[in-house]
mmCIF file of C-alpha atoms in Angstrom:
data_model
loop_
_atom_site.group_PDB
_atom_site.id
_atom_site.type_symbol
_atom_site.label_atom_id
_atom_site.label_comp_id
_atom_site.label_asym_id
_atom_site.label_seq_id
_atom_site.Cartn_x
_atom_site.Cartn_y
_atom_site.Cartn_z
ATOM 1 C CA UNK A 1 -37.658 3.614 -52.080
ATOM 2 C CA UNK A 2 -37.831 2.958 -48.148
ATOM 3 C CA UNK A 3 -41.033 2.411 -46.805
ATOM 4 C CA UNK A 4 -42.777 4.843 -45.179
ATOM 5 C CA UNK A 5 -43.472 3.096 -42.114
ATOM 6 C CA UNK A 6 -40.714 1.053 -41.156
ATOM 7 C CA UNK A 7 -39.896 2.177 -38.039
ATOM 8 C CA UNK A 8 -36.236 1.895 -35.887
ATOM 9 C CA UNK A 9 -36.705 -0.530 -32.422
ATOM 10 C CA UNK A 10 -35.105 1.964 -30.813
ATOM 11 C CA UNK A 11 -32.320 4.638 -30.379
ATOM 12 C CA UNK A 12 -34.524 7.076 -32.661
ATOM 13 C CA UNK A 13 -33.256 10.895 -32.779
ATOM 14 C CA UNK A 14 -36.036 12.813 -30.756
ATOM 15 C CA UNK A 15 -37.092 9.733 -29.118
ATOM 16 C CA UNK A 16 -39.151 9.779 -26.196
ATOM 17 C CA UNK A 17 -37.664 7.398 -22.757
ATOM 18 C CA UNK A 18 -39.688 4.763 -21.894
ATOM 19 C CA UNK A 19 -41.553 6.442 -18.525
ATOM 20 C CA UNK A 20 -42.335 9.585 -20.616
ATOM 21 C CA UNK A 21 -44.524 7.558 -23.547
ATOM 22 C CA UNK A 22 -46.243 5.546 -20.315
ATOM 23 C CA UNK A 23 -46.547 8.995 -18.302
ATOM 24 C CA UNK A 24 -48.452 10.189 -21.922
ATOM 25 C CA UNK A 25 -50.375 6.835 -22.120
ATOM 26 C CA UNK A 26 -51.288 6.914 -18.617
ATOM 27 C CA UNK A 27 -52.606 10.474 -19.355
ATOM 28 C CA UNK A 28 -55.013 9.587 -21.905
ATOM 29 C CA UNK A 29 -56.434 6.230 -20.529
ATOM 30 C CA UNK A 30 -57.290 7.861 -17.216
ATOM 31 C CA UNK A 31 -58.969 11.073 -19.059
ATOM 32 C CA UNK A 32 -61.055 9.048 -21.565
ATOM 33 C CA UNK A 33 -61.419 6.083 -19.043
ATOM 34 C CA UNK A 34 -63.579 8.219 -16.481
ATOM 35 C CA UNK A 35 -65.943 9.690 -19.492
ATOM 36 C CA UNK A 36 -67.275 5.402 -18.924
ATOM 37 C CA UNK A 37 -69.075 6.954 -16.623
ATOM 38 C CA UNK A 38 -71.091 9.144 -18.514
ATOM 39 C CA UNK A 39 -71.664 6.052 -20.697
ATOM 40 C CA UNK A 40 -73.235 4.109 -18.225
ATOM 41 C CA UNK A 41 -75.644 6.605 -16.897
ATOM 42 C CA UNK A 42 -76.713 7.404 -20.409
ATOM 43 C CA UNK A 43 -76.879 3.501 -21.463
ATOM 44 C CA UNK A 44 -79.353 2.521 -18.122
ATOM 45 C CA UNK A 45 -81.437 6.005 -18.607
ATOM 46 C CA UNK A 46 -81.975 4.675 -21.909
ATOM 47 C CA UNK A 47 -83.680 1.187 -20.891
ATOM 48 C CA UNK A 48 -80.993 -0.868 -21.288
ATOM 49 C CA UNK A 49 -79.895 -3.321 -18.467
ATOM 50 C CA UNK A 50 -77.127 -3.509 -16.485
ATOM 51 C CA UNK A 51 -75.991 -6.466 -17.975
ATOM 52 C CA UNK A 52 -76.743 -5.113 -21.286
ATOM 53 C CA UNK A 53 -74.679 -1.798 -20.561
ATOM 54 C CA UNK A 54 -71.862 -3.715 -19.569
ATOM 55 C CA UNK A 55 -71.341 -5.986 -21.932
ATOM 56 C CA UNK A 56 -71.472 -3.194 -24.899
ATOM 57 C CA UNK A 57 -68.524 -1.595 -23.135
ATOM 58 C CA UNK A 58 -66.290 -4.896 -22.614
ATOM 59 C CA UNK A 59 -67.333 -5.955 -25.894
ATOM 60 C CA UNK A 60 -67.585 -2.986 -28.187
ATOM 61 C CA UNK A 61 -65.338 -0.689 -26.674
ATOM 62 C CA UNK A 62 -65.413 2.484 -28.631
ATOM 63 C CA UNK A 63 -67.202 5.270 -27.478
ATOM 64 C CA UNK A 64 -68.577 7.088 -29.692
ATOM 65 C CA UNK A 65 -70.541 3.524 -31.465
ATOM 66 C CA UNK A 66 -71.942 2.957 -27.795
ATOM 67 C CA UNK A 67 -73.347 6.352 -27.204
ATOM 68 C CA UNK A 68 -74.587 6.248 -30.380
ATOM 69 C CA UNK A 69 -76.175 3.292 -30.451
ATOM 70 C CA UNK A 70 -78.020 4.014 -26.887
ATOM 71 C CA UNK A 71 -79.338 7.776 -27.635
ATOM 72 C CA UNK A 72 -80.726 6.219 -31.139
ATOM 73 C CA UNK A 73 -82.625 3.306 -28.818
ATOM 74 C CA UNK A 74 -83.567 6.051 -26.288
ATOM 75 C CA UNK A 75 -84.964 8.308 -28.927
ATOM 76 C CA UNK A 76 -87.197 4.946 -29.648
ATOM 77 C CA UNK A 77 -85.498 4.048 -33.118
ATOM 78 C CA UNK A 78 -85.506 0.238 -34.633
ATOM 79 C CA UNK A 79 -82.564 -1.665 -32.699
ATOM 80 C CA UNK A 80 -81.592 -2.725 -36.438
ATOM 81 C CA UNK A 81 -80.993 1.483 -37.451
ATOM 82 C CA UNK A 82 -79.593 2.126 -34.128
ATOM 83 C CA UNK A 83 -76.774 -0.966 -34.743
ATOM 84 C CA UNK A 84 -76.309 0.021 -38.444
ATOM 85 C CA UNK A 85 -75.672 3.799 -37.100
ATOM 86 C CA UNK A 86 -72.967 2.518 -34.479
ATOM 87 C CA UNK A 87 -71.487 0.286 -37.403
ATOM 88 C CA UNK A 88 -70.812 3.178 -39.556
ATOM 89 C CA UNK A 89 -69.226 5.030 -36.976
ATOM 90 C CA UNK A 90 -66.957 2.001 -36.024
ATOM 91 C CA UNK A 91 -65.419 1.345 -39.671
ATOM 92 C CA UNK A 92 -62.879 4.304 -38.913
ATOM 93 C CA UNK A 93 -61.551 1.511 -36.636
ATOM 94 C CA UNK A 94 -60.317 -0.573 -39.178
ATOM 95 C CA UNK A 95 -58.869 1.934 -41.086
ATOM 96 C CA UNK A 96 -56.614 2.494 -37.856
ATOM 97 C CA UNK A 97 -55.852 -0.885 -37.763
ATOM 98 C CA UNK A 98 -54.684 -0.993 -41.249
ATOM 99 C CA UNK A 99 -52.094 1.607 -40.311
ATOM 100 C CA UNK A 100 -51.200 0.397 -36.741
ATOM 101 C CA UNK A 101 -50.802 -3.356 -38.105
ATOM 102 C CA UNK A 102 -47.494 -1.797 -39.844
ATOM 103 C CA UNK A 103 -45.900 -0.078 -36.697
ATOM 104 C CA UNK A 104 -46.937 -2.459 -33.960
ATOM 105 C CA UNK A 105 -45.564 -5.756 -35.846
ATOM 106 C CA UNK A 106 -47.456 -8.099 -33.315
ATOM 107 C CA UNK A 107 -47.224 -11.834 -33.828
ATOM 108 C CA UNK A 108 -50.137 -12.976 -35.717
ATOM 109 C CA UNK A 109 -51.138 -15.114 -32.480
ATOM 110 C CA UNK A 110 -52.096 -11.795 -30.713
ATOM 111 C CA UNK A 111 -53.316 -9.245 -33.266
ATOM 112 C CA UNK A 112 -57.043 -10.466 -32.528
ATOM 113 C CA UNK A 113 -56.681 -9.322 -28.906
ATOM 114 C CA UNK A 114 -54.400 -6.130 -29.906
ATOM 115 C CA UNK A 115 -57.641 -5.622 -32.365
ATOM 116 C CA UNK A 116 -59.913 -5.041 -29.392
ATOM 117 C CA UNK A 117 -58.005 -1.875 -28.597
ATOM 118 C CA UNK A 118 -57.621 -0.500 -32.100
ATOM 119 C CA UNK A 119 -59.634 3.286 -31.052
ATOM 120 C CA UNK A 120 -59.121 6.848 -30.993
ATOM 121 C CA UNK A 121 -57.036 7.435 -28.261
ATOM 122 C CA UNK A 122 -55.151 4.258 -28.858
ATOM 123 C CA UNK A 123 -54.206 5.302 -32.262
ATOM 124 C CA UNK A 124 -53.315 8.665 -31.419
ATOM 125 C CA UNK A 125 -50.780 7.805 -29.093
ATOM 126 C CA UNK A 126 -49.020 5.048 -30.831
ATOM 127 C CA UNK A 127 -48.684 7.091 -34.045
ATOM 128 C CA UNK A 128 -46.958 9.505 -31.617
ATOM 129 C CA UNK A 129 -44.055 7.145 -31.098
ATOM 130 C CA UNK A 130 -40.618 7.672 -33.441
ATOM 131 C CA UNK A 131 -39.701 4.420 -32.617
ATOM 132 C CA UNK A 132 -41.658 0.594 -32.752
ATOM 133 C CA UNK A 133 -40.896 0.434 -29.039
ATOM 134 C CA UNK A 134 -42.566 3.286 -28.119
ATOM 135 C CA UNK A 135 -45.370 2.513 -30.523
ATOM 136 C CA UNK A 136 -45.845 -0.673 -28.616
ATOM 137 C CA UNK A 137 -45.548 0.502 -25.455
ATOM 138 C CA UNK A 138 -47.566 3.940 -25.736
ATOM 139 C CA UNK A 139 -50.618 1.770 -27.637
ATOM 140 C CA UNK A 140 -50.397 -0.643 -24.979
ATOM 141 C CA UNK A 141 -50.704 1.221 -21.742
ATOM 142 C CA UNK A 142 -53.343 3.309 -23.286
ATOM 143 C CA UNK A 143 -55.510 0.321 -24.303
ATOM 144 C CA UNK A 144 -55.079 -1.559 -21.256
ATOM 145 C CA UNK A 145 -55.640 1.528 -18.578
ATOM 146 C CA UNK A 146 -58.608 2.543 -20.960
ATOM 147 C CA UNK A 147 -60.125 -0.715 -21.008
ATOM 148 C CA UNK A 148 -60.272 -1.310 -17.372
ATOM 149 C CA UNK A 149 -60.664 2.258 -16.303
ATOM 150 C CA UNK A 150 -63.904 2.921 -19.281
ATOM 151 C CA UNK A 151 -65.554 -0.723 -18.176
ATOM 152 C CA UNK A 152 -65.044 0.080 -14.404
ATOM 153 C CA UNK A 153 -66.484 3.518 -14.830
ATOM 154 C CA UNK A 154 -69.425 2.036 -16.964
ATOM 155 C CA UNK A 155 -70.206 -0.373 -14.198
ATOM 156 C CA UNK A 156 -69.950 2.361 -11.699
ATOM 157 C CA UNK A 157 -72.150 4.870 -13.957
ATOM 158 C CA UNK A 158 -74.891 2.175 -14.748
ATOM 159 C CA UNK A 159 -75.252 1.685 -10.676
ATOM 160 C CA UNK A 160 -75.314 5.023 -10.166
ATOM 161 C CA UNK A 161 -78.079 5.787 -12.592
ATOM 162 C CA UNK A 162 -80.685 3.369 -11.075
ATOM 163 C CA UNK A 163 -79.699 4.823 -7.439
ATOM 164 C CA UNK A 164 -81.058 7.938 -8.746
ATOM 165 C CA UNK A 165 -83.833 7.443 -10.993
ATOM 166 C CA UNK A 166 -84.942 9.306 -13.875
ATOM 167 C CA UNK A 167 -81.715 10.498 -15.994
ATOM 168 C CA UNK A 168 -83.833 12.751 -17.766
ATOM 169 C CA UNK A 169 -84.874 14.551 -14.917
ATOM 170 C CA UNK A 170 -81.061 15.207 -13.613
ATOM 171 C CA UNK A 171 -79.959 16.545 -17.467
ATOM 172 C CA UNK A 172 -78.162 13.162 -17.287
ATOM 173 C CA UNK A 173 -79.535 12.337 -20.880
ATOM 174 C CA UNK A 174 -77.138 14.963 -22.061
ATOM 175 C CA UNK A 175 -73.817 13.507 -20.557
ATOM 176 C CA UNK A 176 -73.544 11.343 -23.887
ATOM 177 C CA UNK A 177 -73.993 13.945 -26.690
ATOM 178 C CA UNK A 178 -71.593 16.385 -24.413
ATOM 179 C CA UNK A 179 -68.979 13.711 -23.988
ATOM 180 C CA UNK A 180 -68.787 12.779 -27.589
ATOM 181 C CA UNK A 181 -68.739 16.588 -28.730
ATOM 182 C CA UNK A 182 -65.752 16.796 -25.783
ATOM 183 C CA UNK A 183 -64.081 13.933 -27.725
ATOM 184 C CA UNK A 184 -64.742 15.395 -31.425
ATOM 185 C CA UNK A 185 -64.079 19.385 -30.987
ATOM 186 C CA UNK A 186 -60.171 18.897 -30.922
ATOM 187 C CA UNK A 187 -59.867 16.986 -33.975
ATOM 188 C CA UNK A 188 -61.552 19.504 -36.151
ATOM 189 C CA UNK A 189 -58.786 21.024 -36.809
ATOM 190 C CA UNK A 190 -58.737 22.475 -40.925
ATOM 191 C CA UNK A 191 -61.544 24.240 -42.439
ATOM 192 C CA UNK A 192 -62.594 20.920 -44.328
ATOM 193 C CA UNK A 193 -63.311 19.251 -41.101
ATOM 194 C CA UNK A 194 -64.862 22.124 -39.585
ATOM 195 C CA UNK A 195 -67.615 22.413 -42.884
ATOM 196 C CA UNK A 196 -68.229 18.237 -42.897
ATOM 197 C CA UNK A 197 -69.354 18.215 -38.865
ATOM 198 C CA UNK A 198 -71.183 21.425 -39.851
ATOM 199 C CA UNK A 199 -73.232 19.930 -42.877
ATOM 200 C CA UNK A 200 -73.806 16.720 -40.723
ATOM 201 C CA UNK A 201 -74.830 18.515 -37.971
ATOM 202 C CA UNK A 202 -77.218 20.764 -40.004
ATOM 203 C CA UNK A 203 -78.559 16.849 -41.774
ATOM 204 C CA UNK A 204 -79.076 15.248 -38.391
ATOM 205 C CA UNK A 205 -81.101 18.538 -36.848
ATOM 206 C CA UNK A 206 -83.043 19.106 -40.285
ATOM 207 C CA UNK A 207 -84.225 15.371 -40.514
ATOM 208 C CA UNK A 208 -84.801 14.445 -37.334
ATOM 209 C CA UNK A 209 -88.457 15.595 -37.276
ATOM 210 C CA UNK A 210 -89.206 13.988 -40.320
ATOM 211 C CA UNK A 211 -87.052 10.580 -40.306
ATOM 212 C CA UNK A 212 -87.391 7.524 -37.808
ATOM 213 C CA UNK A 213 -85.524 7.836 -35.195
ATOM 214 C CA UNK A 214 -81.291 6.911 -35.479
ATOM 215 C CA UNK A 215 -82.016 7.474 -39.377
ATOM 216 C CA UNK A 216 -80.856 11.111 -39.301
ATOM 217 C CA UNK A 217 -77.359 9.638 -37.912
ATOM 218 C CA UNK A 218 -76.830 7.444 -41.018
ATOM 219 C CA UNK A 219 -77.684 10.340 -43.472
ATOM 220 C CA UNK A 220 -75.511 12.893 -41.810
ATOM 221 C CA UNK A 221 -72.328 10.881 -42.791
ATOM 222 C CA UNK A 222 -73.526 11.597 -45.822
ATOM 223 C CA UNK A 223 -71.825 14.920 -45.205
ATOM 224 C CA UNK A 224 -68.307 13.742 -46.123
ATOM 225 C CA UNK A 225 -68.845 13.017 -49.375
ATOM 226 C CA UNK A 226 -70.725 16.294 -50.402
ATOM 227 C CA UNK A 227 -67.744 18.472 -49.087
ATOM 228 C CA UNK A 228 -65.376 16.621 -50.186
ATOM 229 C CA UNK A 229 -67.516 17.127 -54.023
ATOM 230 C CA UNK A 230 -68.067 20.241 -53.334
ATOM 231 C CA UNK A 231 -64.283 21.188 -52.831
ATOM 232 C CA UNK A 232 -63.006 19.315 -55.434
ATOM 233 C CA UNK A 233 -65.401 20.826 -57.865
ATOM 234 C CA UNK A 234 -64.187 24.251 -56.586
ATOM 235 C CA UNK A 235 -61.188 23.647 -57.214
ATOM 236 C CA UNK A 236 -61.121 22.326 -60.550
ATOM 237 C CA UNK A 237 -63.193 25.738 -61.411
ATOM 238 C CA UNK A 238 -60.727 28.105 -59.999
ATOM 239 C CA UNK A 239 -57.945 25.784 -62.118
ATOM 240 C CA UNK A 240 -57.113 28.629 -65.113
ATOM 241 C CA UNK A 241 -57.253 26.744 -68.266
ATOM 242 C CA UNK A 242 -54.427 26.191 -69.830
ATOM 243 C CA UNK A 243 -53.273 28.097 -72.664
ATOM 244 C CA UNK A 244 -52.895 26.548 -76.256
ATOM 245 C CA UNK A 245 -49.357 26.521 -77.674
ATOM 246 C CA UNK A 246 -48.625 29.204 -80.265
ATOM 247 C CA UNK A 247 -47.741 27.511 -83.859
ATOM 248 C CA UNK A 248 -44.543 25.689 -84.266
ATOM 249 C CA UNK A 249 -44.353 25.799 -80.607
ATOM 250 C CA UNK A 250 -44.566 22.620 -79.935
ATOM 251 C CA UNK A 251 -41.666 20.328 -79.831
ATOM 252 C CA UNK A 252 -39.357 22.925 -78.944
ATOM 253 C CA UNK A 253 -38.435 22.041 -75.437
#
């Protein structure tokens, strides 16, 4: 059997040119890249430092782990539960990476860099690609234009948010959860999806008065599995048993 994700260099039927996968890379870097901004208001309106702020975005780098990780501290939960809630949400990297380490085919001497750019958008775009060229090429110009574009905006955000004060008092302290639901909306796209950020959304609310703070977070993913049950329980009920063969029936096919 050919595997599934070998991939042509080039030449691929349907194939993109070069110019239109970095067009479509340059597309999504500069989109998500400006949303850094957001980050960096939300990061200094929660307390954290401008050297703190930046270095989460140059060294993190994924989104939705930094604003998660900031609105837990802001809400005044343990720094431990805060990083352990930003973890979680961060393992879907390396899932990505297991895939993308098949089409990209990077020397071994630069997959730890390449690693550093292994996110959403990043992903999205390089599965995209028919061919390993255009896998390269589209995950490349979206990590690099991301990267500089997200930590630039960060910088830029950070500044801005101790020019002007209190976050809180501008709705600023909303430009994080509105963001990441910006980011997230799009990729619920089948009813399973849909019902999972619905049951972790009704989790997070329901606990929140009742748990420490950045706790709710961690028990919402518990969402996932309890569709995912729930469905597969469904669907075993709705299976019609099967009916018992008739005597001497058996053995005739």
């Amino acid at each position: 059997m050919t595997e599934q994700t070998a991939l042509p260099e080039t030449g691929a039927v349907g194939g993109k040119p070069d110019a239109a996968v970095v067009r479509d890379a340059l597309g999504v870097g500069v989109a998500v890249g400006l949303s850094g901004f957001a980050f960096g208001v939300t990061s200094a309106g929660s307390g954290l430092t401008l050297a703190q702020t930046c270095a989460l975005s140059l060294l993190v780098f994924t989104g939705a782990s930094q604003f998660a990780l900031v609105g837990a501290l802001a809400a005044g939960g343990n720094p431990l539960t805060a990083a352990a809630g930003a973890f979680f949400l961060g393992v879907r990297n390396a899932f990505y990476g297991l895939r993308l380490s098949q089409l990209l085919a990077l020397p071994r001497a630069v997959r730890p860099f390449a690693a550093q750019w292994v996110i959403d958008e990043t992903t999205a775009v390089a599965l995209a690609q028919p061919t390993r060229r255009g896998v390269r090429i589209g995950f490349t110009v979206t990590g690099l234009t991301l990267y500089v574009l997200w930590n630039l905006t960060t910088l830029l955000g950070a500044l801005g948010a101790e020019a002007i004060g209190d976050t809180a008092a501008w709705g600023l302290d909303a430009a994080g959860p509105a963001v990441f639901l910006a980011l997230l909306a799009p990729m619920l796209k089948s009813t399973t999806e849909r019902t999972v950020a619905g049951v972790a959304v009704l989790l997070g609310l329901g606990l929140l008065p009742v748990l420490p703070a950045g706790v709710p977070v961690l028990v919402a993913a518990l969402a996932a599995p309890l569709v995912l049950w729930a469905g597969g329980r469904r669907a075993g009920g709705a299976a019609p048993d099967r009916p018992a063969p008739a005597d001497g029936a058996e053995g005739e096919r």
